[in-house]
Amino acid sequence: MVVFDLLGAEVDFKAGQYFWVTLLDPPYDDEKGPRRHISVVTSPNERGVLGLCTRLRDTAFKRSLAELPVGAAVDVEQPKGDFLLPEETDRHYVFIAGGIGITVFRCMLLYIAEEKLSHRVTLVYSNRDRESAAFLDELRELEQRIPGLDLVVTMTEDPSWDGESRRIDTEILRDHLDGGLETFTYLIAGPPPMVEGVAGTLQEAGVPEEQLRPARFSGY
């Protein structure tokens, strides 16, 4: 996670939005350039700072980001995106996160906890192993703080993990949800193939399209 000091500026955004970030004079460059969009991982209530989180990979942008010295300046544009924490609290939401897709849900859950909102949420979080599972301990703490939150964690390639290990499909969802799949509203974030796959599987299982809200982010 990279935290930017806003130097006294006030930036208002909604839980779930993202920001375009441009690195200034980065040490590495490639054909994609120094500009990327990154999900906000901190709460809208955290004034004066902005926390952005992305999976570090061997790209010019990610390598440059990892080597940014403390105090380095970057250009952060105004928030964008409509993949937002729903305002309605009269339905049961299923947040489905694959890998670093958890960032957008951390932002939403922090806001729910801070505002004491009455959302009912089951978070299903999939990773290869514990080492790659960002914010796992904090999510467990949020489960204790938020009365309406249930956390389901699955590790698909971790032999030492003694919990759930299946990939996210209708079978694992039916086993952890109390009711038919068509009774829930789903927010899905993660690598694009995973997001499209889960959304398609749920639609085939009879979940109406209006109850599926996939986050079609690129750049993972």
PDB file of C-alpha atoms in Angstrom:
ATOM      1  CA  MET A   1       0.000   0.000   0.000  1.00  0.00           C
ATOM      2  CA  VAL A   2       1.211   3.501  -0.881  1.00  0.00           C
ATOM      3  CA  VAL A   3      -0.066   6.429   1.185  1.00  0.00           C
ATOM      4  CA  PHE A   4      -0.061   9.911  -0.332  1.00  0.00           C
ATOM      5  CA  ASP A   5      -0.144  13.070   1.783  1.00  0.00           C
ATOM      6  CA  LEU A   6      -2.624  15.449   0.185  1.00  0.00           C
ATOM      7  CA  LEU A   7      -0.742  18.436   1.614  1.00  0.00           C
ATOM      8  CA  GLY A   8      -3.842  19.971   3.114  1.00  0.00           C
ATOM      9  CA  ALA A   9      -6.107  19.412   0.139  1.00  0.00           C
ATOM     10  CA  GLU A  10      -9.579  17.978   0.688  1.00  0.00           C
ATOM     11  CA  VAL A  11     -10.482  15.118  -1.637  1.00  0.00           C
ATOM     12  CA  ASP A  12     -14.006  13.777  -1.436  1.00  0.00           C
ATOM     13  CA  PHE A  13     -14.676  10.349  -2.882  1.00  0.00           C
ATOM     14  CA  LYS A  14     -17.130   7.519  -2.405  1.00  0.00           C
ATOM     15  CA  ALA A  15     -16.201   4.089  -1.075  1.00  0.00           C
ATOM     16  CA  GLY A  16     -15.296   1.996  -4.106  1.00  0.00           C
ATOM     17  CA  GLN A  17     -13.910   4.674  -6.412  1.00  0.00           C
ATOM     18  CA  TYR A  18     -10.438   4.792  -7.961  1.00  0.00           C
ATOM     19  CA  PHE A  19      -7.907   7.463  -8.899  1.00  0.00           C
ATOM     20  CA  TRP A  20      -5.670   7.927 -11.917  1.00  0.00           C
ATOM     21  CA  VAL A  21      -2.071   8.321 -10.746  1.00  0.00           C
ATOM     22  CA  THR A  22       0.773   9.650 -12.869  1.00  0.00           C
ATOM     23  CA  LEU A  23       4.357   9.141 -11.721  1.00  0.00           C
ATOM     24  CA  LEU A  24       6.616  12.133 -12.333  1.00  0.00           C
ATOM     25  CA  ASP A  25      10.051  11.351 -13.820  1.00  0.00           C
ATOM     26  CA  PRO A  26       9.842   7.624 -13.015  1.00  0.00           C
ATOM     27  CA  PRO A  27      13.099   5.627 -13.097  1.00  0.00           C
ATOM     28  CA  TYR A  28      11.553   3.020 -15.412  1.00  0.00           C
ATOM     29  CA  ASP A  29       9.378   3.444 -18.478  1.00  0.00           C
ATOM     30  CA  ASP A  30       7.620   1.273 -21.049  1.00  0.00           C
ATOM     31  CA  GLU A  31       5.045   1.593 -23.815  1.00  0.00           C
ATOM     32  CA  LYS A  32       2.156   1.835 -21.318  1.00  0.00           C
ATOM     33  CA  GLY A  33       3.554   5.004 -19.791  1.00  0.00           C
ATOM     34  CA  PRO A  34       3.607   6.299 -16.194  1.00  0.00           C
ATOM     35  CA  ARG A  35      -0.178   6.641 -15.687  1.00  0.00           C
ATOM     36  CA  ARG A  36      -2.448   4.003 -14.095  1.00  0.00           C
ATOM     37  CA  HIS A  37      -5.729   3.834 -12.232  1.00  0.00           C
ATOM     38  CA  ILE A  38      -5.532   2.395  -8.718  1.00  0.00           C
ATOM     39  CA  SER A  39      -8.325   1.556  -6.285  1.00  0.00           C
ATOM     40  CA  VAL A  40      -8.533   3.425  -2.996  1.00  0.00           C
ATOM     41  CA  VAL A  41      -7.942   1.173  -0.019  1.00  0.00           C
ATOM     42  CA  THR A  42      -8.427   3.768   2.736  1.00  0.00           C
ATOM     43  CA  SER A  43     -11.787   5.045   3.952  1.00  0.00           C
ATOM     44  CA  PRO A  44     -13.342   8.289   2.671  1.00  0.00           C
ATOM     45  CA  ASN A  45     -13.269   9.389   6.320  1.00  0.00           C
ATOM     46  CA  GLU A  46      -9.454   9.429   6.430  1.00  0.00           C
ATOM     47  CA  ARG A  47      -8.921  13.078   5.650  1.00  0.00           C
ATOM     48  CA  GLY A  48      -5.621  14.469   4.415  1.00  0.00           C
ATOM     49  CA  VAL A  49      -4.219  11.192   3.092  1.00  0.00           C
ATOM     50  CA  LEU A  50      -5.055   8.795   0.310  1.00  0.00           C
ATOM     51  CA  GLY A  51      -4.086   5.138   0.421  1.00  0.00           C
ATOM     52  CA  LEU A  52      -3.781   3.265  -2.863  1.00  0.00           C
ATOM     53  CA  CYS A  53      -2.930  -0.391  -3.189  1.00  0.00           C
ATOM     54  CA  THR A  54      -1.894  -2.555  -6.115  1.00  0.00           C
ATOM     55  CA  ARG A  55      -0.137  -5.877  -6.652  1.00  0.00           C
ATOM     56  CA  LEU A  56       3.530  -5.269  -7.418  1.00  0.00           C
ATOM     57  CA  ARG A  57       4.583  -6.908 -10.654  1.00  0.00           C
ATOM     58  CA  ASP A  58       7.594  -6.644 -12.952  1.00  0.00           C
ATOM     59  CA  THR A  59       6.308  -3.733 -15.024  1.00  0.00           C
ATOM     60  CA  ALA A  60       7.930  -0.333 -15.403  1.00  0.00           C
ATOM     61  CA  PHE A  61       5.114   1.413 -13.524  1.00  0.00           C
ATOM     62  CA  LYS A  62       5.058  -1.069 -10.639  1.00  0.00           C
ATOM     63  CA  ARG A  63       8.853  -1.095 -10.324  1.00  0.00           C
ATOM     64  CA  SER A  64       8.915   2.704 -10.300  1.00  0.00           C
ATOM     65  CA  LEU A  65       6.114   2.821  -7.720  1.00  0.00           C
ATOM     66  CA  ALA A  66       7.944   0.384  -5.460  1.00  0.00           C
ATOM     67  CA  GLU A  67      11.083   2.541  -5.534  1.00  0.00           C
ATOM     68  CA  LEU A  68       9.381   5.877  -4.900  1.00  0.00           C
ATOM     69  CA  PRO A  69      11.272   7.650  -2.094  1.00  0.00           C
ATOM     70  CA  VAL A  70       9.344   9.073   0.823  1.00  0.00           C
ATOM     71  CA  GLY A  71       8.279  12.586  -0.128  1.00  0.00           C
ATOM     72  CA  ALA A  72       8.169  11.971  -3.868  1.00  0.00           C
ATOM     73  CA  ALA A  73       5.449  13.911  -5.695  1.00  0.00           C
ATOM     74  CA  VAL A  74       2.904  12.288  -7.997  1.00  0.00           C
ATOM     75  CA  ASP A  75      -0.068  13.630  -9.922  1.00  0.00           C
ATOM     76  CA  VAL A  76      -3.395  12.283  -8.618  1.00  0.00           C
ATOM     77  CA  GLU A  77      -6.523  13.100 -10.613  1.00  0.00           C
ATOM     78  CA  GLN A  78     -10.079  13.415  -9.314  1.00  0.00           C
ATOM     79  CA  PRO A  79     -11.872  10.191  -8.298  1.00  0.00           C
ATOM     80  CA  LYS A  80     -13.745   8.141 -10.860  1.00  0.00           C
ATOM     81  CA  GLY A  81     -15.809   4.983 -11.039  1.00  0.00           C
ATOM     82  CA  ASP A  82     -19.322   3.788 -10.267  1.00  0.00           C
ATOM     83  CA  PHE A  83     -18.421   0.513  -8.530  1.00  0.00           C
ATOM     84  CA  LEU A  84     -19.654   1.907  -5.217  1.00  0.00           C
ATOM     85  CA  LEU A  85     -20.830   0.727  -1.835  1.00  0.00           C
ATOM     86  CA  PRO A  86     -24.597   0.403  -2.350  1.00  0.00           C
ATOM     87  CA  GLU A  87     -26.692   2.799  -0.323  1.00  0.00           C
ATOM     88  CA  GLU A  88     -29.550   0.318   0.116  1.00  0.00           C
ATOM     89  CA  THR A  89     -29.297  -1.749   3.289  1.00  0.00           C
ATOM     90  CA  ASP A  90     -32.440  -3.862   2.856  1.00  0.00           C
ATOM     91  CA  ARG A  91     -30.730  -6.651   0.924  1.00  0.00           C
ATOM     92  CA  HIS A  92     -27.922  -9.143   1.566  1.00  0.00           C
ATOM     93  CA  TYR A  93     -24.768  -8.411  -0.423  1.00  0.00           C
ATOM     94  CA  VAL A  94     -22.062 -10.862  -1.401  1.00  0.00           C
ATOM     95  CA  PHE A  95     -18.666  -9.230  -1.961  1.00  0.00           C
ATOM     96  CA  ILE A  96     -16.503 -11.576  -4.046  1.00  0.00           C
ATOM     97  CA  ALA A  97     -12.808 -10.686  -4.073  1.00  0.00           C
ATOM     98  CA  GLY A  98     -10.037 -12.349  -6.034  1.00  0.00           C
ATOM     99  CA  GLY A  99      -6.517 -11.440  -4.955  1.00  0.00           C
ATOM    100  CA  ILE A 100      -5.796  -7.708  -4.886  1.00  0.00           C
ATOM    101  CA  GLY A 101      -9.445  -7.068  -5.765  1.00  0.00           C
ATOM    102  CA  ILE A 102      -9.869  -6.981  -1.985  1.00  0.00           C
ATOM    103  CA  THR A 103      -8.680  -3.345  -1.928  1.00  0.00           C
ATOM    104  CA  VAL A 104     -12.006  -1.890  -3.018  1.00  0.00           C
ATOM    105  CA  PHE A 105     -13.857  -3.967  -0.427  1.00  0.00           C
ATOM    106  CA  ARG A 106     -11.472  -2.953   2.367  1.00  0.00           C
ATOM    107  CA  CYS A 107     -12.414   0.646   1.623  1.00  0.00           C
ATOM    108  CA  MET A 108     -16.138  -0.179   1.721  1.00  0.00           C
ATOM    109  CA  LEU A 109     -15.936  -2.252   4.900  1.00  0.00           C
ATOM    110  CA  LEU A 110     -13.911   0.373   6.743  1.00  0.00           C
ATOM    111  CA  TYR A 111     -16.578   2.924   5.861  1.00  0.00           C
ATOM    112  CA  ILE A 112     -19.363   0.578   7.017  1.00  0.00           C
ATOM    113  CA  ALA A 113     -17.564   0.057  10.332  1.00  0.00           C
ATOM    114  CA  GLU A 114     -16.829   3.739  10.909  1.00  0.00           C
ATOM    115  CA  GLU A 115     -20.320   4.912  10.016  1.00  0.00           C
ATOM    116  CA  LYS A 116     -21.978   1.969  11.822  1.00  0.00           C
ATOM    117  CA  LEU A 117     -24.024   1.236   8.717  1.00  0.00           C
ATOM    118  CA  SER A 118     -26.469  -1.657   8.750  1.00  0.00           C
ATOM    119  CA  HIS A 119     -25.313  -3.423   5.584  1.00  0.00           C
ATOM    120  CA  ARG A 120     -25.465  -7.212   5.629  1.00  0.00           C
ATOM    121  CA  VAL A 121     -22.445  -8.579   3.761  1.00  0.00           C
ATOM    122  CA  THR A 122     -20.831 -11.940   3.133  1.00  0.00           C
ATOM    123  CA  LEU A 123     -17.269 -11.406   1.899  1.00  0.00           C
ATOM    124  CA  VAL A 124     -15.837 -14.327  -0.076  1.00  0.00           C
ATOM    125  CA  TYR A 125     -12.092 -13.793  -0.500  1.00  0.00           C
ATOM    126  CA  SER A 126      -9.973 -16.069  -2.702  1.00  0.00           C
ATOM    127  CA  ASN A 127      -6.164 -16.265  -2.887  1.00  0.00           C
ATOM    128  CA  ARG A 128      -3.537 -18.784  -3.870  1.00  0.00           C
ATOM    129  CA  ASP A 129      -1.987 -18.832  -0.394  1.00  0.00           C
ATOM    130  CA  ARG A 130      -1.760 -16.883   2.841  1.00  0.00           C
ATOM    131  CA  GLU A 131       1.348 -15.012   1.716  1.00  0.00           C
ATOM    132  CA  SER A 132      -0.592 -13.420  -1.130  1.00  0.00           C
ATOM    133  CA  ALA A 133      -3.704 -12.650   0.962  1.00  0.00           C
ATOM    134  CA  ALA A 134      -3.590  -8.899   1.639  1.00  0.00           C
ATOM    135  CA  PHE A 135      -5.277  -7.493   4.753  1.00  0.00           C
ATOM    136  CA  LEU A 136      -6.376 -10.921   6.031  1.00  0.00           C
ATOM    137  CA  ASP A 137      -5.871 -10.168   9.728  1.00  0.00           C
ATOM    138  CA  GLU A 138      -7.568  -6.805   9.381  1.00  0.00           C
ATOM    139  CA  LEU A 139     -10.559  -8.385   7.643  1.00  0.00           C
ATOM    140  CA  ARG A 140     -10.948 -10.764  10.554  1.00  0.00           C
ATOM    141  CA  GLU A 141     -10.964  -7.779  12.913  1.00  0.00           C
ATOM    142  CA  LEU A 142     -13.586  -6.054  10.757  1.00  0.00           C
ATOM    143  CA  GLU A 143     -15.731  -9.187  10.970  1.00  0.00           C
ATOM    144  CA  GLN A 144     -15.760  -8.682  14.739  1.00  0.00           C
ATOM    145  CA  ARG A 145     -16.552  -4.957  14.435  1.00  0.00           C
ATOM    146  CA  ILE A 146     -19.332  -5.194  11.836  1.00  0.00           C
ATOM    147  CA  PRO A 147     -22.390  -7.105  13.091  1.00  0.00           C
ATOM    148  CA  GLY A 148     -23.634  -7.818   9.570  1.00  0.00           C
ATOM    149  CA  LEU A 149     -20.346  -9.126   8.128  1.00  0.00           C
ATOM    150  CA  ASP A 150     -19.460 -12.780   7.520  1.00  0.00           C
ATOM    151  CA  LEU A 151     -16.005 -13.613   6.146  1.00  0.00           C
ATOM    152  CA  VAL A 152     -15.311 -16.651   3.972  1.00  0.00           C
ATOM    153  CA  VAL A 153     -11.659 -17.180   2.992  1.00  0.00           C
ATOM    154  CA  THR A 154     -10.446 -19.746   0.498  1.00  0.00           C
ATOM    155  CA  MET A 155      -6.812 -20.588  -0.361  1.00  0.00           C
ATOM    156  CA  THR A 156      -6.639 -22.552  -3.590  1.00  0.00           C
ATOM    157  CA  GLU A 157      -2.934 -23.560  -3.580  1.00  0.00           C
ATOM    158  CA  ASP A 158      -1.836 -23.605   0.058  1.00  0.00           C
ATOM    159  CA  PRO A 159      -1.206 -27.151   1.385  1.00  0.00           C
ATOM    160  CA  SER A 160      -0.793 -25.843   4.952  1.00  0.00           C
ATOM    161  CA  TRP A 161      -4.187 -24.107   4.938  1.00  0.00           C
ATOM    162  CA  ASP A 162      -6.798 -26.128   6.782  1.00  0.00           C
ATOM    163  CA  GLY A 163      -9.796 -24.045   5.731  1.00  0.00           C
ATOM    164  CA  GLU A 164     -11.766 -23.681   2.519  1.00  0.00           C
ATOM    165  CA  SER A 165      -9.696 -24.354  -0.611  1.00  0.00           C
ATOM    166  CA  ARG A 166     -12.181 -24.393  -3.485  1.00  0.00           C
ATOM    167  CA  ARG A 167     -12.263 -21.828  -6.245  1.00  0.00           C
ATOM    168  CA  ILE A 168     -15.253 -19.518  -6.208  1.00  0.00           C
ATOM    169  CA  ASP A 169     -18.178 -21.095  -8.000  1.00  0.00           C
ATOM    170  CA  THR A 170     -21.855 -21.780  -7.340  1.00  0.00           C
ATOM    171  CA  GLU A 171     -21.057 -24.793  -5.151  1.00  0.00           C
ATOM    172  CA  ILE A 172     -18.899 -22.914  -2.644  1.00  0.00           C
ATOM    173  CA  LEU A 173     -21.359 -20.012  -2.607  1.00  0.00           C
ATOM    174  CA  ARG A 174     -24.342 -22.275  -1.922  1.00  0.00           C
ATOM    175  CA  ASP A 175     -22.426 -23.899   0.940  1.00  0.00           C
ATOM    176  CA  HIS A 176     -21.719 -20.558   2.633  1.00  0.00           C
ATOM    177  CA  LEU A 177     -24.868 -18.564   1.878  1.00  0.00           C
ATOM    178  CA  ASP A 178     -28.184 -18.979   3.643  1.00  0.00           C
ATOM    179  CA  GLY A 179     -30.684 -18.965   0.805  1.00  0.00           C
ATOM    180  CA  GLY A 180     -30.915 -19.352  -2.951  1.00  0.00           C
ATOM    181  CA  LEU A 181     -28.220 -17.688  -5.030  1.00  0.00           C
ATOM    182  CA  GLU A 182     -30.837 -15.533  -6.762  1.00  0.00           C
ATOM    183  CA  THR A 183     -31.745 -13.825  -3.454  1.00  0.00           C
ATOM    184  CA  PHE A 184     -28.395 -11.992  -3.131  1.00  0.00           C
ATOM    185  CA  THR A 185     -26.761  -9.016  -4.848  1.00  0.00           C
ATOM    186  CA  TYR A 186     -23.142  -9.636  -5.870  1.00  0.00           C
ATOM    187  CA  LEU A 187     -20.232  -7.191  -6.130  1.00  0.00           C
ATOM    188  CA  ILE A 188     -17.242  -8.880  -7.794  1.00  0.00           C
ATOM    189  CA  ALA A 189     -13.681  -7.518  -8.012  1.00  0.00           C
ATOM    190  CA  GLY A 190     -10.394  -9.106  -9.013  1.00  0.00           C
ATOM    191  CA  PRO A 191      -8.462 -10.142 -12.122  1.00  0.00           C
ATOM    192  CA  PRO A 192     -10.705  -9.658 -15.188  1.00  0.00           C
ATOM    193  CA  PRO A 193     -10.905 -13.374 -16.163  1.00  0.00           C
ATOM    194  CA  MET A 194     -11.989 -14.275 -12.617  1.00  0.00           C
ATOM    195  CA  VAL A 195     -14.574 -11.474 -12.511  1.00  0.00           C
ATOM    196  CA  GLU A 196     -16.078 -12.420 -15.870  1.00  0.00           C
ATOM    197  CA  GLY A 197     -16.035 -16.115 -14.996  1.00  0.00           C
ATOM    198  CA  VAL A 198     -17.819 -15.718 -11.671  1.00  0.00           C
ATOM    199  CA  ALA A 199     -20.375 -13.276 -13.101  1.00  0.00           C
ATOM    200  CA  GLY A 200     -21.110 -15.619 -16.003  1.00  0.00           C
ATOM    201  CA  THR A 201     -21.464 -18.639 -13.733  1.00  0.00           C
ATOM    202  CA  LEU A 202     -23.886 -16.805 -11.448  1.00  0.00           C
ATOM    203  CA  GLN A 203     -25.965 -15.616 -14.397  1.00  0.00           C
ATOM    204  CA  GLU A 204     -26.151 -19.184 -15.699  1.00  0.00           C
ATOM    205  CA  ALA A 205     -27.306 -20.257 -12.224  1.00  0.00           C
ATOM    206  CA  GLY A 206     -30.295 -17.938 -12.470  1.00  0.00           C
ATOM    207  CA  VAL A 207     -29.059 -14.765 -10.772  1.00  0.00           C
ATOM    208  CA  PRO A 208     -30.650 -11.778 -12.564  1.00  0.00           C
ATOM    209  CA  GLU A 209     -28.182  -9.518 -14.353  1.00  0.00           C
ATOM    210  CA  GLU A 210     -29.299  -6.493 -12.323  1.00  0.00           C
ATOM    211  CA  GLN A 211     -28.075  -8.290  -9.169  1.00  0.00           C
ATOM    212  CA  LEU A 212     -24.561  -8.729 -10.591  1.00  0.00           C
ATOM    213  CA  ARG A 213     -22.141  -5.817 -10.265  1.00  0.00           C
ATOM    214  CA  PRO A 214     -18.756  -6.840 -11.697  1.00  0.00           C
ATOM    215  CA  ALA A 215     -15.844  -4.424 -11.389  1.00  0.00           C
ATOM    216  CA  ARG A 216     -14.259  -4.435 -14.799  1.00  0.00           C
ATOM    217  CA  PHE A 217     -10.884  -3.014 -13.791  1.00  0.00           C
ATOM    218  CA  SER A 218      -7.802  -3.674 -15.868  1.00  0.00           C
ATOM    219  CA  GLY A 219      -4.189  -3.478 -14.858  1.00  0.00           C
ATOM    220  CA  TYR A 220      -3.949  -6.449 -12.551  1.00  0.00           C
TER     221      TYR A 220
END
